[in-house]
Amino acid sequence: MRRRLRTLDALAATAAIWFLAKFLRYAFPPLFPALSSRYGVTDATLGLAFTAMLLVYALLQFPAGAIADRVGATRVITAGAAVAGVAALALAVDAPFAVLVGAMVLVGIGTGVHKTVAIGLLSTVYTERTGRALGVLDTAGALAGVAAPAAVAFCLTSSRVTWHAVFLAGGLLGLSLAVLAYRWLGAREPERDDGDDERVPLRRYAALFRRPAFAGFVLVTVGFSFAYNGVVAFLPRYLETAGLTPATASAVYGSLFVVSLVQTVTGDLADRVGPLRVIVATLAVATVGLLALIAVGGGAGIVTLVGVVVVFGLGSHGFRPVRGAYLMALLPEDVSGGGLGVVRTVLMGAGAIAPGVVGVVSTYAGFRVAFGVLWVALAVAAVTAGVLLVAER
């Protein structure tokens, strides 16, 4: 048992840091009403600030993967955790809005280097159980979506602490995990030979997009990322427009992440029956869930709202680990880190603009119209995945 537990050290370290990364990100949407009141800014402004954080996050995907190909995953992951910890500590004190936005961007920098590099590392450490390992990784991140709204709700209703305490805890955790990751991952990362330092020309990465299966799946991930990030950023506000109180909206928002345990199931299922079949099924479920959320609008009771949010969550979370496993299978080994970074830059870039789009559209046309835009993107992703499955057969 002890020997088996030691084999999980790399997974534990990367999953814990991913939990922190998502915790810091998911802490912001439930704070939007409080931030709007505190700083006197609109949903459009908050959405654009959130987009700035995600855009920086997106732009770091390729550099992080390419650098990890050359200097090793351990150094990149450790540095990212340390930067995220420092950024969180900056948010632990009351400051002007410009400082808040700057700290959000720094959170994007620190967390942006982790996921791409972690996927590459886990796929080499757990070669026979990649889908399951990525399922655990994504589940840890999704559970942060349960913890963050709960922590924010507690702080907002507490007479002893403010919401800054959420980021104080996150900052201390980030610095601690940086030390832990350096020790654990350094011992598990495969040794690199002299050839690993050779630069890979950019045209090698660009050539990946000439392959129809690869380019098609990038379209799938872009559509999903745009829709998912837009929903996650503004779901609490959408639920408030449906008549829920801020506390109840935060609780329903948390239900989106409670169902994240499905990721371990879909990750394992992908190892058994093939990832593309699972991808098509999960995207179909997510598309139905989002359409139902738009359709019920403000006329539904809390039970119905929780139900449709759970359906959307099951499909969305079920898709995420399988996406990573399928991408790693499509990528040549010599450019796996940078190649995955390129894809994640594109998909996270699409996801980064989603909060800004939703914020602006909802301000002038309402949330149902804004979420309708997200549904179209998700539907395109689901249909494209179906076409890829038919072509594969």
Tab-separated table of C-alpha atoms in Angstrom:
chain	number	residue	atom	x	y	z
A	1	MET	CA	0.000	0.000	0.000
A	2	ARG	CA	2.788	2.415	0.909
A	3	ARG	CA	4.555	1.696	-2.375
A	4	ARG	CA	1.337	2.294	-4.320
A	5	LEU	CA	0.767	5.576	-2.530
A	6	ARG	CA	4.270	6.715	-3.434
A	7	THR	CA	3.446	6.244	-7.112
A	8	LEU	CA	0.660	8.812	-6.747
A	9	ASP	CA	2.900	11.651	-5.557
A	10	ALA	CA	3.091	13.328	-8.980
A	11	LEU	CA	-0.673	13.134	-9.386
A	12	ALA	CA	-1.255	14.484	-5.884
A	13	ALA	CA	1.074	17.459	-6.382
A	14	THR	CA	-0.259	18.462	-9.794
A	15	ALA	CA	-3.881	17.964	-8.706
A	16	ALA	CA	-3.409	20.081	-5.578
A	17	ILE	CA	-1.934	22.955	-7.591
A	18	TRP	CA	-4.726	22.661	-10.138
A	19	PHE	CA	-7.226	22.834	-7.280
A	20	LEU	CA	-5.583	26.063	-6.143
A	21	ALA	CA	-5.597	27.498	-9.674
A	22	LYS	CA	-9.299	26.834	-10.149
A	23	PHE	CA	-10.106	27.934	-6.580
A	24	LEU	CA	-8.619	31.358	-7.258
A	25	ARG	CA	-10.440	31.638	-10.580
A	26	TYR	CA	-13.830	30.465	-9.306
A	27	ALA	CA	-13.681	32.806	-6.332
A	28	PHE	CA	-14.249	35.826	-8.585
A	29	PRO	CA	-17.723	35.199	-10.141
A	30	PRO	CA	-19.510	34.925	-6.754
A	31	LEU	CA	-17.736	38.154	-5.763
A	32	PHE	CA	-18.990	40.138	-8.771
A	33	PRO	CA	-21.982	41.640	-6.918
A	34	ALA	CA	-19.780	42.660	-3.970
A	35	LEU	CA	-17.066	44.016	-6.266
A	36	SER	CA	-19.632	45.937	-8.298
A	37	SER	CA	-20.926	47.547	-5.109
A	38	ARG	CA	-17.476	48.165	-3.640
A	39	TYR	CA	-15.934	49.761	-6.726
A	40	GLY	CA	-19.029	51.083	-8.526
A	41	VAL	CA	-18.354	49.204	-11.776
A	42	THR	CA	-20.724	47.432	-14.207
A	43	ASP	CA	-20.966	43.769	-15.202
A	44	ALA	CA	-19.313	44.715	-18.490
A	45	THR	CA	-16.261	46.092	-16.640
A	46	LEU	CA	-16.027	43.054	-14.372
A	47	GLY	CA	-16.412	40.743	-17.358
A	48	LEU	CA	-13.580	42.498	-19.186
A	49	ALA	CA	-11.358	42.278	-16.083
A	50	PHE	CA	-12.081	38.561	-15.860
A	51	THR	CA	-11.334	38.272	-19.579
A	52	ALA	CA	-7.960	39.978	-19.052
A	53	MET	CA	-7.053	37.358	-16.454
A	54	LEU	CA	-8.111	34.496	-18.717
A	55	LEU	CA	-6.442	36.013	-21.775
A	56	VAL	CA	-3.068	36.148	-20.015
A	57	TYR	CA	-3.721	32.589	-18.874
A	58	ALA	CA	-4.388	31.560	-22.474
A	59	LEU	CA	-1.338	33.278	-23.944
A	60	LEU	CA	0.967	31.374	-21.590
A	61	GLN	CA	-0.143	27.897	-22.688
A	62	PHE	CA	2.253	27.533	-25.620
A	63	PRO	CA	5.281	29.193	-23.985
A	64	ALA	CA	4.788	27.060	-20.871
A	65	GLY	CA	4.638	23.837	-22.867
A	66	ALA	CA	7.587	24.761	-25.090
A	67	ILE	CA	9.717	25.801	-22.099
A	68	ALA	CA	8.824	22.595	-20.265
A	69	ASP	CA	9.998	20.632	-23.313
A	70	ARG	CA	13.422	22.239	-22.804
A	71	VAL	CA	13.932	22.781	-19.048
A	72	GLY	CA	11.575	20.234	-17.522
A	73	ALA	CA	8.039	20.275	-16.139
A	74	THR	CA	9.056	20.534	-12.478
A	75	ARG	CA	10.607	23.984	-12.770
A	76	VAL	CA	7.691	25.407	-14.728
A	77	ILE	CA	5.026	24.009	-12.393
A	78	THR	CA	6.894	25.144	-9.283
A	79	ALA	CA	7.382	28.677	-10.592
A	80	GLY	CA	3.720	28.935	-11.537
A	81	ALA	CA	2.517	27.883	-8.091
A	82	ALA	CA	4.798	30.450	-6.458
A	83	VAL	CA	3.572	33.298	-8.693
A	84	ALA	CA	-0.062	32.326	-8.081
A	85	GLY	CA	0.594	32.356	-4.340
A	86	VAL	CA	2.095	35.849	-4.477
A	87	ALA	CA	-0.823	37.109	-6.591
A	88	ALA	CA	-3.334	35.719	-4.122
A	89	LEU	CA	-1.567	37.451	-1.245
A	90	ALA	CA	-1.862	40.734	-3.160
A	91	LEU	CA	-5.641	40.191	-3.215
A	92	ALA	CA	-5.688	39.579	0.530
A	93	VAL	CA	-5.674	43.324	1.275
A	94	ASP	CA	-8.128	46.057	0.330
A	95	ALA	CA	-6.804	48.044	-2.635
A	96	PRO	CA	-7.966	50.270	-5.530
A	97	PHE	CA	-9.708	48.624	-8.476
A	98	ALA	CA	-6.632	48.970	-10.708
A	99	VAL	CA	-4.599	46.961	-8.194
A	100	LEU	CA	-7.339	44.332	-8.066
A	101	VAL	CA	-7.239	43.946	-11.855
A	102	GLY	CA	-3.443	43.777	-11.796
A	103	ALA	CA	-3.540	41.022	-9.195
A	104	MET	CA	-6.133	39.149	-11.277
A	105	VAL	CA	-3.791	39.294	-14.254
A	106	LEU	CA	-0.970	37.986	-12.074
A	107	VAL	CA	-3.226	35.092	-11.048
A	108	GLY	CA	-3.642	34.371	-14.753
A	109	ILE	CA	0.129	34.317	-15.200
A	110	GLY	CA	0.789	32.002	-12.268
A	111	THR	CA	-1.971	29.532	-13.049
A	112	GLY	CA	-1.539	29.715	-16.817
A	113	VAL	CA	1.643	27.660	-16.871
A	114	HIS	CA	0.258	24.683	-14.976
A	115	LYS	CA	-2.345	22.646	-16.860
A	116	THR	CA	-0.536	22.156	-20.165
A	117	VAL	CA	2.665	21.097	-18.446
A	118	ALA	CA	0.854	18.904	-15.914
A	119	ILE	CA	-0.978	16.983	-18.655
A	120	GLY	CA	2.296	16.274	-20.435
A	121	LEU	CA	3.984	15.152	-17.221
A	122	LEU	CA	1.132	12.891	-16.121
A	123	SER	CA	0.902	11.279	-19.565
A	124	THR	CA	4.546	10.199	-19.254
A	125	VAL	CA	4.425	9.143	-15.599
A	126	TYR	CA	1.123	7.235	-15.908
A	127	THR	CA	1.333	5.945	-19.461
A	128	GLU	CA	-1.179	3.118	-19.024
A	129	ARG	CA	-3.669	5.172	-16.985
A	130	THR	CA	-3.534	8.576	-18.642
A	131	GLY	CA	-7.298	8.993	-18.904
A	132	ARG	CA	-7.828	8.084	-15.254
A	133	ALA	CA	-4.996	10.353	-14.080
A	134	LEU	CA	-6.353	13.302	-16.060
A	135	GLY	CA	-9.804	12.538	-14.707
A	136	VAL	CA	-8.465	12.892	-11.168
A	137	LEU	CA	-6.626	16.093	-12.125
A	138	ASP	CA	-9.729	17.705	-13.592
A	139	THR	CA	-11.890	16.501	-10.718
A	140	ALA	CA	-9.574	18.268	-8.268
A	141	GLY	CA	-9.943	21.463	-10.266
A	142	ALA	CA	-13.699	21.129	-10.474
A	143	LEU	CA	-14.008	20.530	-6.737
A	144	ALA	CA	-12.471	23.966	-6.334
A	145	GLY	CA	-15.658	25.196	-7.950
A	146	VAL	CA	-17.525	23.822	-4.952
A	147	ALA	CA	-15.065	25.127	-2.383
A	148	ALA	CA	-14.592	28.643	-3.777
A	149	PRO	CA	-18.260	29.774	-3.823
A	150	ALA	CA	-18.762	28.238	-0.376
A	151	ALA	CA	-15.730	30.072	0.991
A	152	VAL	CA	-16.849	33.348	-0.576
A	153	ALA	CA	-20.401	32.938	0.735
A	154	PHE	CA	-19.075	32.278	4.229
A	155	CYS	CA	-16.867	35.358	4.170
A	156	LEU	CA	-19.602	37.612	2.784
A	157	THR	CA	-21.977	36.605	5.583
A	158	SER	CA	-19.378	36.526	8.359
A	159	SER	CA	-18.972	39.337	10.848
A	160	ARG	CA	-15.362	38.363	11.568
A	161	VAL	CA	-13.678	38.061	8.167
A	162	THR	CA	-14.010	39.653	4.736
A	163	TRP	CA	-13.673	38.074	1.298
A	164	HIS	CA	-9.972	38.967	1.388
A	165	ALA	CA	-9.479	35.967	3.703
A	166	VAL	CA	-10.227	33.667	0.753
A	167	PHE	CA	-7.148	34.932	-1.063
A	168	LEU	CA	-4.991	34.971	2.068
A	169	ALA	CA	-5.602	31.243	2.442
A	170	GLY	CA	-4.990	30.726	-1.276
A	171	GLY	CA	-1.700	32.627	-1.167
A	172	LEU	CA	-0.316	30.632	1.735
A	173	LEU	CA	-1.418	27.387	0.091
A	174	GLY	CA	0.207	28.349	-3.216
A	175	LEU	CA	3.610	29.016	-1.679
A	176	SER	CA	3.441	25.776	0.310
A	177	LEU	CA	2.537	23.758	-2.786
A	178	ALA	CA	5.429	25.287	-4.726
A	179	VAL	CA	7.869	23.796	-2.214
A	180	LEU	CA	6.067	20.451	-2.196
A	181	ALA	CA	5.920	20.221	-5.991
A	182	TYR	CA	9.621	20.912	-6.377
A	183	ARG	CA	10.413	17.939	-4.130
A	184	TRP	CA	7.843	15.437	-5.392
A	185	LEU	CA	7.807	16.194	-9.108
A	186	GLY	CA	11.584	16.450	-9.336
A	187	ALA	CA	11.841	12.843	-8.188
A	188	ARG	CA	9.217	11.568	-10.641
A	189	GLU	CA	9.973	13.481	-13.837
A	190	PRO	CA	11.713	11.316	-16.476
A	191	GLU	CA	15.366	12.119	-17.089
A	192	ARG	CA	16.059	14.233	-20.118
A	193	ASP	CA	18.867	13.668	-22.616
A	194	ASP	CA	20.943	16.252	-24.453
A	195	GLY	CA	18.631	16.180	-27.439
A	196	ASP	CA	15.798	17.586	-25.350
A	197	ASP	CA	17.407	21.028	-25.450
A	198	GLU	CA	17.182	21.240	-29.226
A	199	ARG	CA	14.837	23.998	-30.354
A	200	VAL	CA	11.731	22.896	-32.216
A	201	PRO	CA	10.971	25.215	-35.170
A	202	LEU	CA	7.618	26.988	-35.045
A	203	ARG	CA	6.647	25.541	-38.420
A	204	ARG	CA	6.664	22.109	-36.758
A	205	TYR	CA	3.815	23.244	-34.525
A	206	ALA	CA	1.998	24.998	-37.388
A	207	ALA	CA	2.131	21.788	-39.446
A	208	LEU	CA	-0.088	20.079	-36.879
A	209	PHE	CA	-3.069	22.090	-38.088
A	210	ARG	CA	-2.763	20.643	-41.601
A	211	ARG	CA	-4.086	17.344	-40.248
A	212	PRO	CA	-7.921	17.339	-40.557
A	213	ALA	CA	-8.499	15.307	-37.392
A	214	PHE	CA	-6.310	17.641	-35.348
A	215	ALA	CA	-7.723	20.871	-36.792
A	216	GLY	CA	-11.280	19.588	-36.397
A	217	PHE	CA	-10.764	18.704	-32.771
A	218	VAL	CA	-9.235	22.110	-32.089
A	219	LEU	CA	-12.533	23.574	-33.348
A	220	VAL	CA	-14.374	21.313	-30.906
A	221	THR	CA	-12.277	22.470	-27.967
A	222	VAL	CA	-12.600	26.135	-28.952
A	223	GLY	CA	-16.399	25.970	-29.096
A	224	PHE	CA	-16.619	24.187	-25.776
A	225	SER	CA	-14.153	26.475	-24.021
A	226	PHE	CA	-15.977	29.605	-25.175
A	227	ALA	CA	-19.329	28.284	-23.959
A	228	TYR	CA	-18.117	26.810	-20.685
A	229	ASN	CA	-16.056	29.809	-19.585
A	230	GLY	CA	-18.894	32.164	-20.394
A	231	VAL	CA	-21.361	30.151	-18.320
A	232	VAL	CA	-18.972	29.725	-15.388
A	233	ALA	CA	-18.115	33.438	-15.264
A	234	PHE	CA	-21.710	34.680	-15.098
A	235	LEU	CA	-23.886	31.816	-13.888
A	236	PRO	CA	-24.329	33.337	-10.386
A	237	ARG	CA	-25.449	36.632	-11.910
A	238	TYR	CA	-27.757	34.819	-14.341
A	239	LEU	CA	-29.342	32.923	-11.455
A	240	GLU	CA	-29.875	36.164	-9.561
A	241	THR	CA	-31.783	37.550	-12.539
A	242	ALA	CA	-33.912	34.384	-12.301
A	243	GLY	CA	-35.027	35.568	-8.864
A	244	LEU	CA	-32.585	33.767	-6.561
A	245	THR	CA	-30.874	35.492	-3.660
A	246	PRO	CA	-27.069	35.848	-3.862
A	247	ALA	CA	-26.571	33.088	-1.271
A	248	THR	CA	-28.937	30.696	-3.061
A	249	ALA	CA	-27.384	31.534	-6.436
A	250	SER	CA	-23.943	30.673	-5.018
A	251	ALA	CA	-25.287	27.346	-3.740
A	252	VAL	CA	-26.784	26.455	-7.135
A	253	TYR	CA	-23.550	27.583	-8.778
A	254	GLY	CA	-21.674	25.144	-6.546
A	255	SER	CA	-23.877	22.283	-7.781
A	256	LEU	CA	-22.268	22.747	-11.194
A	257	PHE	CA	-19.021	21.482	-9.693
A	258	VAL	CA	-20.361	18.921	-7.235
A	259	VAL	CA	-20.966	16.577	-10.171
A	260	SER	CA	-17.322	16.844	-11.225
A	261	LEU	CA	-16.651	13.344	-9.903
A	262	VAL	CA	-18.016	12.166	-13.247
A	263	GLN	CA	-14.576	13.031	-14.656
A	264	THR	CA	-12.968	9.972	-13.092
A	265	VAL	CA	-15.687	7.866	-14.708
A	266	THR	CA	-15.414	9.369	-18.190
A	267	GLY	CA	-11.609	9.355	-18.029
A	268	ASP	CA	-11.586	5.638	-17.231
A	269	LEU	CA	-14.300	4.968	-19.822
A	270	ALA	CA	-12.238	6.718	-22.483
A	271	ASP	CA	-9.337	4.352	-21.750
A	272	ARG	CA	-11.695	1.437	-22.394
A	273	VAL	CA	-13.937	2.406	-25.332
A	274	GLY	CA	-12.007	5.245	-26.958
A	275	PRO	CA	-12.041	8.946	-26.148
A	276	LEU	CA	-13.933	10.256	-29.177
A	277	ARG	CA	-17.095	8.294	-28.375
A	278	VAL	CA	-17.101	9.689	-24.841
A	279	ILE	CA	-16.440	13.184	-26.185
A	280	VAL	CA	-19.500	13.092	-28.457
A	281	ALA	CA	-21.740	11.814	-25.662
A	282	THR	CA	-20.604	14.349	-23.059
A	283	LEU	CA	-20.870	17.318	-25.421
A	284	ALA	CA	-24.394	16.259	-26.352
A	285	VAL	CA	-25.384	16.181	-22.672
A	286	ALA	CA	-23.804	19.603	-22.032
A	287	THR	CA	-25.602	21.107	-25.039
A	288	VAL	CA	-28.981	19.839	-23.828
A	289	GLY	CA	-28.293	21.151	-20.314
A	290	LEU	CA	-27.389	24.655	-21.480
A	291	LEU	CA	-30.418	24.830	-23.777
A	292	ALA	CA	-32.643	23.836	-20.864
A	293	LEU	CA	-31.038	26.476	-18.639
A	294	ILE	CA	-31.840	29.156	-21.211
A	295	ALA	CA	-35.369	27.845	-21.789
A	296	VAL	CA	-36.457	27.748	-18.130
A	297	GLY	CA	-35.119	31.254	-17.451
A	298	GLY	CA	-36.637	33.087	-14.529
A	299	GLY	CA	-39.882	31.112	-14.469
A	300	ALA	CA	-38.416	27.973	-12.924
A	301	GLY	CA	-38.155	26.866	-9.339
A	302	ILE	CA	-34.891	26.155	-7.589
A	303	VAL	CA	-35.213	22.384	-8.059
A	304	THR	CA	-35.538	22.787	-11.815
A	305	LEU	CA	-32.629	25.221	-11.953
A	306	VAL	CA	-30.414	22.845	-9.985
A	307	GLY	CA	-31.442	20.010	-12.299
A	308	VAL	CA	-30.525	21.763	-15.534
A	309	VAL	CA	-27.279	23.100	-14.040
A	310	VAL	CA	-26.362	19.545	-12.996
A	311	VAL	CA	-27.067	18.232	-16.502
A	312	PHE	CA	-24.842	20.906	-18.000
A	313	GLY	CA	-22.185	20.120	-15.386
A	314	LEU	CA	-22.240	16.379	-16.049
A	315	GLY	CA	-21.618	16.887	-19.752
A	316	SER	CA	-19.048	19.637	-19.324
A	317	HIS	CA	-16.982	17.971	-16.621
A	318	GLY	CA	-17.242	14.614	-18.341
A	319	PHE	CA	-15.717	16.111	-21.476
A	320	ARG	CA	-12.723	17.866	-19.948
A	321	PRO	CA	-10.346	14.977	-19.007
A	322	VAL	CA	-11.143	13.082	-22.196
A	323	ARG	CA	-10.237	16.152	-24.213
A	324	GLY	CA	-6.720	16.142	-22.757
A	325	ALA	CA	-6.221	12.420	-23.283
A	326	TYR	CA	-7.385	12.617	-26.911
A	327	LEU	CA	-5.147	15.580	-27.670
A	328	MET	CA	-2.105	13.777	-26.241
A	329	ALA	CA	-2.906	10.805	-28.493
A	330	LEU	CA	-3.042	13.097	-31.543
A	331	LEU	CA	0.257	14.871	-30.814
A	332	PRO	CA	3.708	13.566	-31.847
A	333	GLU	CA	5.853	12.852	-28.777
A	334	ASP	CA	8.671	15.239	-29.705
A	335	VAL	CA	6.361	18.283	-29.660
A	336	SER	CA	3.778	17.094	-27.142
A	337	GLY	CA	4.369	19.878	-24.626
A	338	GLY	CA	4.516	22.745	-27.090
A	339	GLY	CA	1.817	21.218	-29.288
A	340	LEU	CA	-0.576	20.920	-26.398
A	341	GLY	CA	0.387	24.467	-25.444
A	342	VAL	CA	-0.572	25.714	-28.904
A	343	VAL	CA	-3.975	24.057	-28.668
A	344	ARG	CA	-4.606	25.314	-25.149
A	345	THR	CA	-3.570	28.828	-26.187
A	346	VAL	CA	-6.208	28.771	-28.912
A	347	LEU	CA	-8.969	27.219	-26.824
A	348	MET	CA	-8.237	29.276	-23.720
A	349	GLY	CA	-8.041	32.392	-25.863
A	350	ALA	CA	-11.571	31.668	-27.034
A	351	GLY	CA	-12.577	30.995	-23.456
A	352	ALA	CA	-10.919	34.189	-22.293
A	353	ILE	CA	-13.057	36.444	-24.464
A	354	ALA	CA	-16.274	34.731	-23.376
A	355	PRO	CA	-16.734	36.622	-20.060
A	356	GLY	CA	-16.239	39.924	-21.860
A	357	VAL	CA	-18.750	38.954	-24.543
A	358	VAL	CA	-21.313	37.778	-21.991
A	359	GLY	CA	-20.775	40.862	-19.840
A	360	VAL	CA	-21.309	43.266	-22.724
A	361	VAL	CA	-24.213	41.382	-24.362
A	362	SER	CA	-25.991	40.850	-21.042
A	363	THR	CA	-25.645	44.529	-20.158
A	364	TYR	CA	-27.408	45.632	-23.342
A	365	ALA	CA	-29.566	42.634	-24.372
A	366	GLY	CA	-30.007	40.470	-21.265
A	367	PHE	CA	-28.515	37.231	-20.014
A	368	ARG	CA	-30.756	34.905	-22.009
A	369	VAL	CA	-29.471	36.393	-25.270
A	370	ALA	CA	-25.883	36.212	-24.013
A	371	PHE	CA	-26.262	32.571	-22.978
A	372	GLY	CA	-27.880	31.873	-26.332
A	373	VAL	CA	-24.626	32.923	-28.015
A	374	LEU	CA	-22.783	30.456	-25.786
A	375	TRP	CA	-25.210	27.667	-26.707
A	376	VAL	CA	-24.565	28.151	-30.426
A	377	ALA	CA	-20.816	27.724	-29.844
A	378	LEU	CA	-21.399	24.569	-27.791
A	379	ALA	CA	-23.758	23.113	-30.385
A	380	VAL	CA	-21.165	23.665	-33.130
A	381	ALA	CA	-18.593	21.826	-30.987
A	382	ALA	CA	-20.944	18.867	-30.444
A	383	VAL	CA	-21.791	18.563	-34.150
A	384	THR	CA	-18.115	18.780	-35.160
A	385	ALA	CA	-17.214	16.036	-32.677
A	386	GLY	CA	-19.908	13.851	-34.230
A	387	VAL	CA	-18.445	14.419	-37.685
A	388	LEU	CA	-14.983	13.430	-36.425
A	389	LEU	CA	-16.395	10.232	-34.923
A	390	VAL	CA	-18.066	9.272	-38.205
A	391	ALA	CA	-14.834	10.036	-40.121
A	392	GLU	CA	-12.807	7.920	-37.684
A	393	ARG	CA	-14.996	4.912	-38.376
